[in-house]
Coordinates of C-alpha atoms in Angstrom, one line a residue:
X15 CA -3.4 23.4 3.6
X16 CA -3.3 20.3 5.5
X17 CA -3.1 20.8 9.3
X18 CA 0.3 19.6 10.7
X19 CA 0.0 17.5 14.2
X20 CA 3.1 17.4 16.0
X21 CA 1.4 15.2 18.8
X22 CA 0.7 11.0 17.5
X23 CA -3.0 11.0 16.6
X24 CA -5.3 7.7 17.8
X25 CA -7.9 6.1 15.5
X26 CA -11.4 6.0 16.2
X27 CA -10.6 2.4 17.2
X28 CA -7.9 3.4 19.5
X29 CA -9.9 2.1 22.6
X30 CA -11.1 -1.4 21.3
X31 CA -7.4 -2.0 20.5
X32 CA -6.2 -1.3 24.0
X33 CA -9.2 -4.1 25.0
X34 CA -7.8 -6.1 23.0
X35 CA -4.4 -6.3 24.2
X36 CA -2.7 -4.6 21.5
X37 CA 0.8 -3.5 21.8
X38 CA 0.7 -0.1 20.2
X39 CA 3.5 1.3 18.7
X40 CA 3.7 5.3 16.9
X41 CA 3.5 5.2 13.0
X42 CA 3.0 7.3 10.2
X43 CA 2.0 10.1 13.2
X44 CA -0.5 7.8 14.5
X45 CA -0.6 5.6 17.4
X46 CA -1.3 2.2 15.8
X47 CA -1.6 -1.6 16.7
X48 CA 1.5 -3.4 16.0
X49 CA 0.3 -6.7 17.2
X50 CA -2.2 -8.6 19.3
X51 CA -1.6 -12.5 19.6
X52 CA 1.5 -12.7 17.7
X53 CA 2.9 -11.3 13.9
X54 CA 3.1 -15.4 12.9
X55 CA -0.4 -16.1 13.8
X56 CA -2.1 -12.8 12.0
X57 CA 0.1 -13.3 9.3
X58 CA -1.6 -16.7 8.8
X59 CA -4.9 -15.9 9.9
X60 CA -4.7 -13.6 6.6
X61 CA -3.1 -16.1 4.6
X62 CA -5.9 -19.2 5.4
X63 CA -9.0 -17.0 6.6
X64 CA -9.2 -14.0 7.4
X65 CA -7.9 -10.6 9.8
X66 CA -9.8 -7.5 10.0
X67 CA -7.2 -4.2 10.0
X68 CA -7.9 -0.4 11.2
X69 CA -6.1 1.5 8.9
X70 CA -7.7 4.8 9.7
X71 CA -4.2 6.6 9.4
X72 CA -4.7 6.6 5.7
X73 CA -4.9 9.6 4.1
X74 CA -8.4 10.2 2.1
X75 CA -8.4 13.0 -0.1
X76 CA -11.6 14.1 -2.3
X77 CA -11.2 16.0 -5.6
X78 CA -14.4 17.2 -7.7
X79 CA -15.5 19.0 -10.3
X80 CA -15.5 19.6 -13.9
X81 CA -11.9 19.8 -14.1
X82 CA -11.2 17.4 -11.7
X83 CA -10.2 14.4 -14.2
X84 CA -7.8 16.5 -16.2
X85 CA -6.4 18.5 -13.2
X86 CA -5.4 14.9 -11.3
X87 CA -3.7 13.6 -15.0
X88 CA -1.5 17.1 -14.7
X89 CA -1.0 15.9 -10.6
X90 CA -0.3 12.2 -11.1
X91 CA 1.5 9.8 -13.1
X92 CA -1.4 7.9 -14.3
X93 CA -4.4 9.0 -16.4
X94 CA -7.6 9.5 -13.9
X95 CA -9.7 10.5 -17.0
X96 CA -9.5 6.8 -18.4
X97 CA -11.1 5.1 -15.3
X98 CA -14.6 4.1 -15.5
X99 CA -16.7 5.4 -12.4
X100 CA -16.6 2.7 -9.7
X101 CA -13.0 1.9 -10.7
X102 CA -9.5 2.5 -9.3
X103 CA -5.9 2.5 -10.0
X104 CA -2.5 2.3 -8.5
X105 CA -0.5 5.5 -9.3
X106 CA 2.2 7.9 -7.9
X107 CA 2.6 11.8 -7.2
X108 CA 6.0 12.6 -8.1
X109 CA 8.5 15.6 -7.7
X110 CA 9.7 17.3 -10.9
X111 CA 13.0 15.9 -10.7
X112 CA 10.8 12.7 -10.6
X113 CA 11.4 11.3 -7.5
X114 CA 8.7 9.6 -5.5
X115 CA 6.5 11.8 -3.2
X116 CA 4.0 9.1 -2.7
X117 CA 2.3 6.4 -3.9
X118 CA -1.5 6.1 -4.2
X119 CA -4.6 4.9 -4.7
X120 CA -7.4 6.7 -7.1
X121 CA -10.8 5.7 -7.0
X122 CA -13.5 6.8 -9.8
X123 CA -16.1 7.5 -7.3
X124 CA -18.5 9.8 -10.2
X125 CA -18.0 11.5 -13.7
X126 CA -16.6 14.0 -11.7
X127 CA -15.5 13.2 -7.9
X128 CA -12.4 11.0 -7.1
X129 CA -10.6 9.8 -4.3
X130 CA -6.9 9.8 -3.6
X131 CA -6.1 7.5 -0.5
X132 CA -2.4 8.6 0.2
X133 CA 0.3 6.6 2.7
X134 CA -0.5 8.0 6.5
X135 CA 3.0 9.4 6.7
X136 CA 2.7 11.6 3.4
X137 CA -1.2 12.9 3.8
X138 CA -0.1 16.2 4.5
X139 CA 2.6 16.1 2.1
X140 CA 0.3 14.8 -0.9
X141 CA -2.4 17.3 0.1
X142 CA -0.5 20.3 0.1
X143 CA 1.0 19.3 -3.3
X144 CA -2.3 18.2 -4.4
X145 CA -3.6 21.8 -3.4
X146 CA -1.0 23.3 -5.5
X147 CA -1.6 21.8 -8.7
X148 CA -4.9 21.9 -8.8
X149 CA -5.1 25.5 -8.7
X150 CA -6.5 27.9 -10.8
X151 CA -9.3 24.6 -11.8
X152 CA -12.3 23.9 -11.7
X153 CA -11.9 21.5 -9.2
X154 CA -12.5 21.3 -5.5
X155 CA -9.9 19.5 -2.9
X156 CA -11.4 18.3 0.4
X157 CA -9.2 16.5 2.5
X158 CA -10.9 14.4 4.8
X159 CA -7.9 12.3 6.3
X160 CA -9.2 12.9 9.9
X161 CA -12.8 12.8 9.1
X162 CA -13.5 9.4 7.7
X163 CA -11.8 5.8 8.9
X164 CA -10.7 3.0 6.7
X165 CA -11.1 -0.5 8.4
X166 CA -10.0 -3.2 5.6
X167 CA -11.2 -7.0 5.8
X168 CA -8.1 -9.1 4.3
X169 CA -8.1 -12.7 3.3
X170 CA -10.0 -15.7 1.8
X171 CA -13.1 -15.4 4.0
X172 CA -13.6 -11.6 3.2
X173 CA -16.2 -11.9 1.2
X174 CA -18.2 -14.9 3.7
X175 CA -17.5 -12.0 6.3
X176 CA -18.6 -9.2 4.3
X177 CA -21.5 -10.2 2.8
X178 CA -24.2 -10.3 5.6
X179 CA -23.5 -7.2 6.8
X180 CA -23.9 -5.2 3.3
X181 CA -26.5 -4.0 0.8
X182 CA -23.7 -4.6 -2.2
X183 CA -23.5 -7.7 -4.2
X184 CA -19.9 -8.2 -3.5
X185 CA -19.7 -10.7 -6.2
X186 CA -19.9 -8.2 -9.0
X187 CA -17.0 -6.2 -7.9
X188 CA -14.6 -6.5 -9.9
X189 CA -10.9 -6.4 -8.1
X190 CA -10.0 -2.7 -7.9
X191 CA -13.5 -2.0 -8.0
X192 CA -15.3 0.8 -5.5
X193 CA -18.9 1.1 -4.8
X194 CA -21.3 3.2 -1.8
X195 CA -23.2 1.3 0.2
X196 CA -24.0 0.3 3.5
X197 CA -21.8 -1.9 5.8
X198 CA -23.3 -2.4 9.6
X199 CA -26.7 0.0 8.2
X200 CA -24.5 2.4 8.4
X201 CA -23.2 4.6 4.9
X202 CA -20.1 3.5 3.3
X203 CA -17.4 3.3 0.7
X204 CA -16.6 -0.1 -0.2
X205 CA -13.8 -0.7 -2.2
X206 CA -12.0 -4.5 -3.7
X207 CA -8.3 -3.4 -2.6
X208 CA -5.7 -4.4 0.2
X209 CA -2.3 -4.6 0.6
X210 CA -1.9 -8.3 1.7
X211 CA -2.0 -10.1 -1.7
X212 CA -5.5 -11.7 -0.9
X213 CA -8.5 -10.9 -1.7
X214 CA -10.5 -8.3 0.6
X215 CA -12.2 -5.1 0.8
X216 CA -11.4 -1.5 2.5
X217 CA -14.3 0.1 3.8
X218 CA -14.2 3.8 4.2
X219 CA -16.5 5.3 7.2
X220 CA -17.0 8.0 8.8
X221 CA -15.2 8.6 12.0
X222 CA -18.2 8.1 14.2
X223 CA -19.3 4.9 12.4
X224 CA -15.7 3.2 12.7
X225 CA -16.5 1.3 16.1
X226 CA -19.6 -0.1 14.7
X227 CA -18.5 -1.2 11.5
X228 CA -15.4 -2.8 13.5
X229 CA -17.6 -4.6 16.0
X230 CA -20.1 -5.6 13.2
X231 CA -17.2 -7.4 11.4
X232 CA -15.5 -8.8 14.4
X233 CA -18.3 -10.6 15.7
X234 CA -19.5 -11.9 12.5
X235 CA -15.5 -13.0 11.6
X236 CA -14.6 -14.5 14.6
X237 CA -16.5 -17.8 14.6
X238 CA -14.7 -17.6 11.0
X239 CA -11.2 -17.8 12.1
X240 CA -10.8 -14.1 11.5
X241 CA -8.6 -12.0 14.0
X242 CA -7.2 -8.4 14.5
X243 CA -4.2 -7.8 12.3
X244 CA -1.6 -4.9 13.5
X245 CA 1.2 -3.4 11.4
X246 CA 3.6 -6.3 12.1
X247 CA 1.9 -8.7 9.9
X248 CA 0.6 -6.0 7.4
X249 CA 4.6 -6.0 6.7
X250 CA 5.3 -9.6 6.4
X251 CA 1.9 -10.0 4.5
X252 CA 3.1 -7.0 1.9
X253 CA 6.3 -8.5 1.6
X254 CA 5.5 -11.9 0.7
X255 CA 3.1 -10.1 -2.2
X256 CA 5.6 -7.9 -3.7
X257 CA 4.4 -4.5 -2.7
X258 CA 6.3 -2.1 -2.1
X259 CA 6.5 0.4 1.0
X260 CA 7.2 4.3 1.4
X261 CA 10.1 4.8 3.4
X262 CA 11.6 1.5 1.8
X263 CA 11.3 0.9 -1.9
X264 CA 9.9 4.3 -2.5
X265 CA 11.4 8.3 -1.9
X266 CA 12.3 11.2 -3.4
X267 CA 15.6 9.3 -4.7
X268 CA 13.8 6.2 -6.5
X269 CA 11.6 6.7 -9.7
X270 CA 8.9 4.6 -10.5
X271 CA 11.1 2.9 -13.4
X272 CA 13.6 2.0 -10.7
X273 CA 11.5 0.1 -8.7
X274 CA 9.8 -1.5 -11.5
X275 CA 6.6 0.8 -11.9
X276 CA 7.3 2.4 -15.0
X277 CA 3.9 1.1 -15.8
X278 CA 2.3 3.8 -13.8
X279 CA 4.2 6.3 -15.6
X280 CA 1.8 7.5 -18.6
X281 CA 4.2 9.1 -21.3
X282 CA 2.0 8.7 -24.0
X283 CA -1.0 10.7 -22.0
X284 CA -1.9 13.9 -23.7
X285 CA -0.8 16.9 -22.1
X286 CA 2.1 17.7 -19.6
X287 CA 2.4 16.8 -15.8
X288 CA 4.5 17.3 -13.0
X289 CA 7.7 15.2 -13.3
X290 CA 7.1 14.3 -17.1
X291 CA 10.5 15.8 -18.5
X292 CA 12.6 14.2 -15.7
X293 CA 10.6 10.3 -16.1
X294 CA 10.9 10.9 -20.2
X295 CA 14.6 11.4 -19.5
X296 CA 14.6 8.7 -16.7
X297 CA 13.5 6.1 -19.5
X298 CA 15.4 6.3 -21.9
X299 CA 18.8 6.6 -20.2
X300 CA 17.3 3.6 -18.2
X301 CA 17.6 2.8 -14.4
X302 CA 20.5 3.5 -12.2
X303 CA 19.4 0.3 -9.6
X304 CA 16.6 -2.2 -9.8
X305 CA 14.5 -3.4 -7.3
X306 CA 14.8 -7.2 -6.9
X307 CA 13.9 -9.9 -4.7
X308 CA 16.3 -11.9 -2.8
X309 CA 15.9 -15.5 -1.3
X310 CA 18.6 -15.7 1.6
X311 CA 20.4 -19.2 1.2
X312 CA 22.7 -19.5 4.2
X313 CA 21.3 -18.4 8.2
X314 CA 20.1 -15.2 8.9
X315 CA 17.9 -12.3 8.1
X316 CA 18.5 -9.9 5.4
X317 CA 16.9 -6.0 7.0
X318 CA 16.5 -2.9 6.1
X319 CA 19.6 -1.1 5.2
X320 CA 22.0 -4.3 5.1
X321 CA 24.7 -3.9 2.2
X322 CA 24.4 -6.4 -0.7
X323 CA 27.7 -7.9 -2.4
X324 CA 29.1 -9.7 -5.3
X325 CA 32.1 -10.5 -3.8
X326 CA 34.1 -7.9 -2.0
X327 CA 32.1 -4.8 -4.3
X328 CA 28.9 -3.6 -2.7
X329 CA 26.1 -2.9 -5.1
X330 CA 23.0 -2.2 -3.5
X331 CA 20.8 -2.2 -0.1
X332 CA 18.2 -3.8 1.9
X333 CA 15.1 -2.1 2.1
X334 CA 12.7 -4.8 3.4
X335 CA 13.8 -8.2 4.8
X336 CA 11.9 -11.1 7.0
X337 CA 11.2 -14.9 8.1
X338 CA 8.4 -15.3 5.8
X339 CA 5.4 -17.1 7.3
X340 CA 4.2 -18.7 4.5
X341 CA 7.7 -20.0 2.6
X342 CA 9.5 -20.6 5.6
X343 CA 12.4 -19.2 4.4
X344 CA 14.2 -15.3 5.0
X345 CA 13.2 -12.8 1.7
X346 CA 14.5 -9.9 1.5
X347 CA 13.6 -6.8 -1.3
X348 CA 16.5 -5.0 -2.2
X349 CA 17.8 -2.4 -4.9
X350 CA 20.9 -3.4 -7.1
X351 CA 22.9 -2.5 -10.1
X352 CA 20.8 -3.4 -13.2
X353 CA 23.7 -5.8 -14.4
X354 CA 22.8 -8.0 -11.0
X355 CA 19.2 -7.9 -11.2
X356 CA 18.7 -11.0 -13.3
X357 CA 16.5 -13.6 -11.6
X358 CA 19.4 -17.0 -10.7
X359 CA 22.2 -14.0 -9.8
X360 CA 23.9 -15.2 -6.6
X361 CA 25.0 -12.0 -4.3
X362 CA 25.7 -12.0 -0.4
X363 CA 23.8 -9.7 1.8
X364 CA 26.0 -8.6 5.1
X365 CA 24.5 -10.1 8.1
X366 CA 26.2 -8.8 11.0
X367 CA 29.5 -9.9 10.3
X368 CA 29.3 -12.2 7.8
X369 CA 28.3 -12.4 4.3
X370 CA 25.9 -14.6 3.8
X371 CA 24.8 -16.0 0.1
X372 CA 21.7 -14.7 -1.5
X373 CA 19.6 -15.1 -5.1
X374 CA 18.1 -12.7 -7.2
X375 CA 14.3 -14.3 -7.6
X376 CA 11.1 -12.9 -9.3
X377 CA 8.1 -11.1 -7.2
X378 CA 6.0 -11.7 -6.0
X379 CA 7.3 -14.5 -3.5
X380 CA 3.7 -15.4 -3.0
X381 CA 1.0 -15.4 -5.0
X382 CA -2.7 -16.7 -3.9
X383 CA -4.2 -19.4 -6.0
X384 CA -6.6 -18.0 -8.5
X385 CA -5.3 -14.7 -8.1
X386 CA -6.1 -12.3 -10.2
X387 CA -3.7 -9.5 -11.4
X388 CA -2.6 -7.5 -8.5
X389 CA -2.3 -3.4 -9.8
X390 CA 0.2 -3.3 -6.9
X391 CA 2.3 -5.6 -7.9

C-alpha cells in the first residue's frame, strides 16, 4: 500500500524554485511553484518557445511481469496488451459503478514492464487500487511516486533544447512515444508527452538526478527564450488545448462517455474489467451531461462552479474558466444537458450577478500548427 503523507511534500527542485522567486502554493499534497514572472508571460513563453516544468508530484507506478499486460487490461479502460514497447496511451482507472478514479498515462516500457503515471492528487488512490487488482498475477507493482522526478520541457523549442543534452535521436520519436536514455549523462526516461498542446518531452529521473537535469536544461533553454513554468500557466496552457483536469472535468460522478472519452473505453476488448457492466450500460443509455466548450460573449470570466443557463433554467456548471493568453478572449469548459451541447448553442453563464451570454464551441480552442493528434484531447 501506498504510504499516506498528511504533511505537503517538496520536490527535489523545491530549493531552486525558492531561488528563483517562485510563489509556492500546496497542490495535489505537494508544495509546488504556482508562478515565477507572471502566468501571462509563461503561458506565452510555452506558446512561442519554450518553459521547462517540475512536475515531480506525478505519480509513477511500475507494473512487470508475465501477467502484467493482461492484469492492467482487467485494471484500466484501455487495452495495455496492444501497445508496441516504447509506446503510450491516454487511459482511465475507473470505479465499478464507472465513475472516474483517475486518469492516466501508460507507457510500454518492455514486453513485459509498464508505467502508469497517475495525477499527484490520486497516486495513492490509483496505487492501492492498482495493488488490488493485480492480485493473485503474475505481476509485480512498484510504486515509485517518491523515488523518481518528472521535469517536462513544453513548447516549440523542446526539441532545440533537448537535443544536446541527450544520447536519443529525438527526431524518431514518434508523439506518445517513450524511450531510456541519458539526459545531462545522467540515466533517464524520456517520453514525447505534455499537457500544454505543444510539442515537448517528460523526462523521468531519479530523485537525486532532478537538480541536474533541471540546471542542464535551464542553462541551455535560457539563451532560447525558455523560462520556468508553475501551475498557473500549466492551467491556462491545458485549457486552451482541451484537456481535461481531475477535480474539474473528471470524478467519481463523470464517466468517460460524459466527458467525451468514450474512446478510451475498450468494450470490444476481450475479457472483463473493472467498471465494464456499468460503461456498457453507460453507452447505450447515452450521457446524462456533455462536456463542452464555451466562448464568453459579453464581460467577465466564466470559473469553476458558475451555473450555466438557457434562460431562467440552469443546465449545467463551470468546471474550468480563464482569460485565455493566446485568443484574447474568456473560455470556459463546462458540462451541460446533451440537448445544449451543439457547437453555435447560445447559453448564459452566471457571473456574479449577472447573466452574461455564452456559445457552445468545439475543442480544442487552440490547436498548434502542424499538430499532430493529441491522445489527450
Amino acid at each position: 500500500m501506498a504510504q499516506v503523507h498528511d504533511a505537503p511534500l517538496a520536490t527535489p527542485l523545491a530549493d531552486r524554485h525558492q531561488a528563483l522567486g517562485a510563489r509556492i502554493v500546496e497542490f495535489g499534497g505537494w508544495l509546488m511553484p504556482l508562478q515565477y514572472a507572471g502566468i501571462i508571460e509563461e503561458h506565452r513563453a510555452v506558446r512561442s518557445r519554450a518553459g521547462l516544468f517540475d512536475l515531480s508530484h506525478m505519480g509513477e507506478l511500475f507494473v512487470e511481469g508475465s501477467e502484467a499486460a493482461a492484469a492492467l487490461g482487467y485494471a484500466l479502460t484501455t487495452e495495455p496488451a496492444g501497445l508496441k514497447v516504447g509506446r503510450a496511451q491516454y487511459s482511465m482507472i475507473c470505479f465499478p459503478d464507472g465513475g472516474i478514479l483517475d486518469d492516466l498515462i501508460v507507457y510500454r516500457l518492455g514486453e513485459e514492464r509498464f508505467m502508469v503515471v497517475a495525477n499527484a492528487s490520486n497516486a495513492t488512490a490509483v496505487s492501492d487500487a492498482l495493488a488490488a487488482r493485480l492480485a493473485g498475477r503474475h505481476v509485480v507493482l512498484d510504486d515509485r511516486s517518491l523515488a523518481t522526478a518528472l521535469v517536462a520541457i513544453q513548447g516549440p523549442l523542446a526539441a532545440a533544447i533537448l537535443a544536446p543534452l541527450t544520447d536519443m535521436a529525438l527526431s524518431d520519436m514518434p508523439y506518445y512515444g517513450i524511450a531510456e536514455g541519458n539526459v545531462a549523462r545522467v540515466p533517464a526516461l524520456i517520453a514525447r508527452t505534455g499537457y500544454t498542446g505543444e510539442d515537448g518531452f517528460e523526462v523521468i529521473v531519479d530523485v537525486a538526478a532532478a537538480g541536474r537535469v533541471w540546471d542542464a536544461l535551464l542553462e541551455v533553454g535560457q539563451p532560447m527564450g525558455a523560462v520556468p513554468v508553475g501551475l498557473g500557466a500549466r492551467d491556462t496552457l491545458r485549457l486552451e488545448a482541451g484537456m481535461p483536469l481531475y477535480g474539474n472535468e473528471l470524478g467519481p460522478d463523470t464517466t468517460p462517455f460524459e466527458a467525451r472519452l468514450g474512446r478510451v473505453v475498450k468494450l470490444a476488448k476481450d475479457g472483463d474489467f473493472v467498471g465494464r457492466a456499468a460503461l456498457e450500460k453507460a453507452s447505450a443509455e447515452g450521457p446524462r451531461k456533455l462536456l463542452v466548450g464555451l466562448v464568453v460573449r459579453g464581460r467577465g470570466i466564466a470559473r469553476h462552479g458558475y451555473d450555466v443557463f438557457v434562460g431562467d433554467r440552469p443546465i449545467g456548471v463551470v468546471t474550468s474558466g480563464t482569460q485565455s493568453p493566446t485568443l484574447g478572449q474568456p473560455i470556459a469548459m463546462a458540462y451541460v444537458t446533451p440537448s445544449e451541447a451543439e457547437p453555435g448553442t447560445i447559453v448564459a453563464v452566471g457571473i456574479r450577478d449577472q447573466r452574461v451570454p455564452a456559445e457552445v464551441v468545439p475543442m480544442p480552442f487552440y490547436q498548434r500548427p502542424a499538430q499532430t493528434t493529441d491522445a489527450r484531447a
